Amino acid sequence: MELPLVVGVDGSAPSLLAVDWTVDEAARLGLSIRLVRAFVPERGPDVPTGSGGPEPSARRVPAEDVVTVAAARARWRDPDVKVDAEAVPGDVLPVLLEESRHASALVIGARDSGELAGLLLGAVGPALAARAHCPVTVVRGDGPGLAGRHERVLLGAGDPGISGEAVRFAFREAEARGCILDVVRAWKRPVRKAADRSRQVPEAARCREAQASALLDTLLSDIVLDHPRVRVRTTTVEGSARSQLVKRSAAADLVIVGARRGHGPLGLRPGRVAQALLHHAKCPVTVVPLSGGS
């Protein structure tokens, strides 16, 4: 039996939007969903004012109420999708990381401004993308992308040999949606000294573009045979992978990128391309953990 799609909920509008998106995704893939509300139990009424405890007027909606509302919303959206819901005590990051061990994918919501939703403020969202044991989807973007009206899945192609998980995920999505899989590989022309630029750069640029095209052929050569119904379009484009994928996400229903994990001042973080998409993509973003190095 396949693992469920796990959704982190906190009662906010972005997290409920993530619930809607995940129900539709579960229906496409034939999966169940699990709604999880992480919470830290409130202190007793004897907490003195000024100690950092919540004021009575600012107390949060009880965790059980949050998951009850989210579950009712999910069942109303599609009664055929099996829904499980639980309020789990603990901080958000460790709770969701533990849930990711038993999930097909982990789904969270994001605010329109690019800031991750209330339960995922600060570095928690990127930390999930960097450390989860399964793919992480951040539900964001405009109406057409969220509703799947573009009929296009966008894959940022990484290097052959370490990108297999992301490629397989992308083909599964495109096949389930019956849409085009747009595979993009960015390349940059080499920087030459001014005296050599006019003579060497055009030839070097053509070489870089040819290398990018060859990498796409290698990356896709075997898997396309396993998914004959998926319509694949490959593109090599000069420029930054970050800017190109963010730009192209405006015409996609889902953008997928592999997570080549690095280390920052706050610990593990996803790669720069994944971080840019998490904050600026115009459609939902899935970050797939890769088995290769950083």
XYZ file of C-alpha atoms in Angstrom:
294
model
C 0.000 0.000 0.000
C 1.404 3.379 -1.015
C 2.179 5.966 1.627
C -0.185 8.943 2.058
C 0.335 12.568 1.163
C 0.919 14.438 4.431
C -0.296 18.028 4.774
C 0.887 20.381 7.512
C -2.100 22.489 8.614
C -2.405 25.416 11.013
C -5.870 26.827 10.263
C -4.551 29.624 8.038
C -5.919 30.300 4.556
C -2.665 29.163 2.886
C -2.728 25.840 4.707
C -6.370 25.256 3.741
C -5.439 26.010 0.138
C -2.749 23.356 0.515
C -5.438 20.941 1.711
C -7.525 21.590 -1.419
C -4.516 21.099 -3.688
C -3.509 17.889 -1.933
C -6.983 16.381 -2.174
C -6.910 16.923 -5.931
C -3.389 15.472 -6.078
C -4.421 12.429 -4.046
C -7.370 11.810 -6.361
C -5.059 11.903 -9.388
C -2.534 9.518 -7.860
C -4.940 7.214 -6.049
C -3.476 8.053 -2.621
C -4.881 8.878 0.791
C -4.021 12.050 2.704
C -2.999 12.676 6.286
C -3.561 16.094 7.891
C -1.161 16.989 10.699
C -1.328 19.911 13.099
C 1.808 20.270 15.221
C 1.249 22.118 18.472
C 3.005 22.938 21.715
C 0.649 22.426 24.678
C -0.243 25.715 26.337
C 0.934 26.511 29.821
C -1.542 26.520 32.673
C -3.526 29.588 33.769
C -0.970 30.383 36.479
C 1.544 31.729 33.954
C 2.313 35.277 35.122
C 1.791 38.228 32.770
C 4.974 39.216 30.985
C 6.490 35.744 31.188
C 6.058 35.080 27.496
C 2.825 33.090 27.782
C -0.071 33.953 25.454
C -2.608 36.563 26.521
C -6.172 35.164 26.755
C -7.288 37.141 23.706
C -4.374 35.859 21.645
C -4.691 32.148 22.352
C -4.691 29.976 19.283
C -7.554 27.893 17.995
C -7.287 24.459 19.648
C -5.256 22.030 17.563
C -8.063 19.467 17.467
C -10.416 22.085 16.012
C -7.870 22.928 13.318
C -7.585 19.336 12.098
C -11.347 18.786 12.365
C -12.071 21.754 10.108
C -9.326 20.771 7.658
C -10.592 17.176 7.509
C -14.168 18.308 6.885
C -12.938 20.562 4.080
C -10.978 17.708 2.503
C -13.919 15.299 2.642
C -16.241 17.905 1.171
C -13.846 18.536 -1.734
C -13.661 14.849 -2.674
C -15.554 12.251 -0.616
C -13.711 9.436 -2.398
C -10.298 10.426 -1.020
C -9.475 8.757 2.283
C -8.594 11.318 4.974
C -6.780 10.841 8.267
C -6.190 13.777 10.625
C -4.264 14.184 13.858
C -3.041 16.913 16.199
C 0.510 15.941 17.175
C 2.269 17.537 20.166
C 5.681 18.997 19.386
C 7.422 21.717 17.433
C 6.544 21.979 13.762
C 9.882 21.060 12.220
C 10.585 17.818 14.116
C 6.952 16.718 13.864
C 6.800 17.153 10.098
C 10.259 15.687 9.583
C 9.143 12.564 11.431
C 5.938 12.471 9.361
C 8.045 12.646 6.191
C 9.470 9.201 6.992
C 6.046 7.706 6.281
C 4.791 9.920 3.441
C 4.778 9.837 -0.359
C 5.200 13.601 -0.167
C 4.872 16.394 2.380
C 2.707 19.408 1.473
C 2.675 22.863 3.067
C 1.157 26.237 2.215
C 2.817 29.566 1.446
C 1.659 33.163 1.657
C 1.265 35.207 -1.525
C 4.129 37.436 -0.463
C 6.490 34.484 -0.690
C 6.746 34.122 3.077
C 5.936 30.650 4.249
C 2.682 30.218 6.118
C 2.269 30.889 9.817
C 3.316 27.447 11.002
C 6.359 27.634 8.755
C 7.704 31.119 9.374
C 11.416 31.807 9.127
C 13.724 28.954 8.212
C 11.324 26.059 8.903
C 10.017 25.752 5.333
C 13.448 25.653 3.677
C 14.611 23.330 6.459
C 11.831 20.907 5.573
C 12.854 20.985 1.923
C 16.461 20.360 2.943
C 15.923 17.605 5.497
C 12.665 15.778 4.715
C 12.803 12.101 3.803
C 10.342 12.559 0.945
C 9.504 15.213 -1.667
C 8.207 18.503 -0.232
C 5.598 20.576 -2.080
C 4.950 24.231 -1.270
C 1.514 25.231 -2.578
C 1.734 28.748 -3.944
C 0.967 30.708 -7.115
C -2.007 32.014 -9.060
C -5.408 30.531 -9.818
C -4.638 28.913 -13.193
C -1.519 27.197 -11.862
C -3.243 25.964 -8.731
C -6.164 24.646 -10.780
C -3.912 22.911 -13.324
C -5.170 24.928 -16.286
C -1.775 25.309 -17.959
C -1.566 21.533 -18.497
C 2.193 21.647 -18.085
C 4.666 20.267 -15.529
C 8.069 21.969 -15.454
C 11.222 20.073 -14.469
C 14.532 21.785 -13.789
C 16.990 19.206 -15.100
C 19.995 18.390 -12.949
C 23.015 16.246 -13.723
C 22.543 12.624 -14.840
C 23.452 10.119 -12.169
C 22.015 12.076 -9.229
C 18.716 13.406 -10.608
C 16.841 10.153 -11.123
C 14.424 10.697 -8.229
C 13.338 14.114 -9.503
C 12.936 12.848 -13.063
C 10.811 9.889 -11.984
C 8.664 12.161 -9.832
C 8.139 14.552 -12.765
C 7.144 11.779 -15.175
C 4.687 10.372 -12.656
C 3.098 13.799 -12.244
C 2.853 14.481 -15.963
C 1.371 11.040 -16.612
C -1.207 11.387 -13.825
C -2.215 14.831 -15.105
C -2.153 13.855 -18.788
C -0.121 16.943 -19.566
C 3.148 18.047 -21.173
C 6.411 17.593 -19.290
C 8.637 20.582 -20.001
C 12.260 19.724 -19.138
C 14.631 22.694 -18.971
C 18.404 22.718 -18.677
C 20.121 26.085 -18.235
C 23.690 26.755 -19.315
C 26.099 29.662 -19.108
C 28.698 30.726 -21.614
C 32.269 30.783 -20.306
C 33.821 34.079 -19.333
C 36.891 34.982 -21.391
C 39.405 37.750 -21.261
C 38.428 40.816 -23.257
C 41.165 40.246 -25.844
C 39.929 36.722 -26.590
C 36.185 37.269 -26.282
C 35.307 37.921 -29.933
C 37.280 34.908 -31.166
C 36.594 32.244 -28.542
C 33.253 32.910 -26.898
C 30.878 32.009 -29.774
C 32.520 28.628 -30.263
C 32.700 27.977 -26.512
C 29.057 28.967 -26.119
C 27.988 26.521 -28.828
C 29.955 23.839 -27.017
C 28.232 24.598 -23.715
C 24.814 24.485 -25.364
C 25.635 21.177 -27.031
C 26.770 19.776 -23.678
C 23.485 20.839 -22.077
C 21.507 19.147 -24.848
C 23.567 15.959 -24.502
C 22.968 15.928 -20.753
C 19.210 16.105 -21.343
C 19.405 13.178 -23.752
C 21.325 11.130 -21.193
C 18.986 12.080 -18.374
C 15.819 11.108 -20.241
C 16.988 8.303 -22.529
C 15.727 5.396 -20.442
C 12.749 6.793 -18.573
C 10.899 8.029 -21.663
C 10.570 4.396 -22.729
C 8.787 3.600 -19.465
C 6.283 6.443 -19.941
C 5.298 6.415 -23.622
C 2.128 8.415 -22.967
C 3.994 11.408 -21.540
C 4.588 14.199 -24.026
C 8.074 15.566 -23.347
C 9.482 18.868 -24.516
C 13.161 19.572 -23.836
C 14.713 23.028 -23.813
C 18.256 24.263 -23.321
C 18.434 27.923 -22.407
C 21.284 30.295 -21.695
C 21.148 32.007 -18.315
C 20.568 31.373 -14.649
C 18.580 28.255 -13.783
C 16.957 30.172 -10.928
C 15.648 33.033 -13.045
C 14.667 30.816 -15.965
C 12.629 28.401 -13.839
C 10.932 31.177 -11.872
C 9.994 32.887 -15.136
C 8.698 29.714 -16.756
C 6.730 28.733 -13.644
C 4.122 31.338 -14.628
C 2.995 28.981 -17.414
C 3.170 25.747 -15.382
C 0.952 23.880 -12.930
C 3.870 22.436 -10.971
C 7.616 23.024 -11.027
C 9.912 20.254 -9.828
C 13.555 20.479 -8.885
C 15.965 18.134 -7.183
C 17.436 19.179 -3.832
C 21.202 19.204 -3.876
C 21.667 20.091 -0.265
C 24.230 22.559 1.024
C 25.169 23.997 4.396
C 24.445 27.533 5.547
C 24.755 29.500 8.789
C 21.481 27.964 10.006
C 22.463 24.424 9.093
C 21.129 22.380 6.190
C 19.428 24.317 3.418
C 18.198 23.405 -0.061
C 20.215 24.522 -3.065
C 19.953 28.042 -4.432
C 17.634 27.049 -7.285
C 15.223 25.326 -4.890
C 15.295 28.279 -2.490
C 14.517 30.737 -5.271
C 11.547 28.666 -6.402
C 10.207 28.216 -2.874
C 9.987 31.984 -2.507
C 9.260 33.257 -6.017
C 7.639 30.587 -8.217
C 4.250 31.375 -9.740
C 2.896 27.872 -9.201
C 3.275 25.031 -6.672
C 6.853 23.818 -6.186
C 8.083 20.323 -5.371
C 11.596 19.820 -4.048
C 12.715 16.197 -4.432
C 15.598 14.955 -2.248
C 18.464 13.588 -4.279
C 20.821 10.782 -3.340
C 23.865 12.601 -4.705
C 26.130 14.999 -2.836
C 25.750 18.724 -2.379
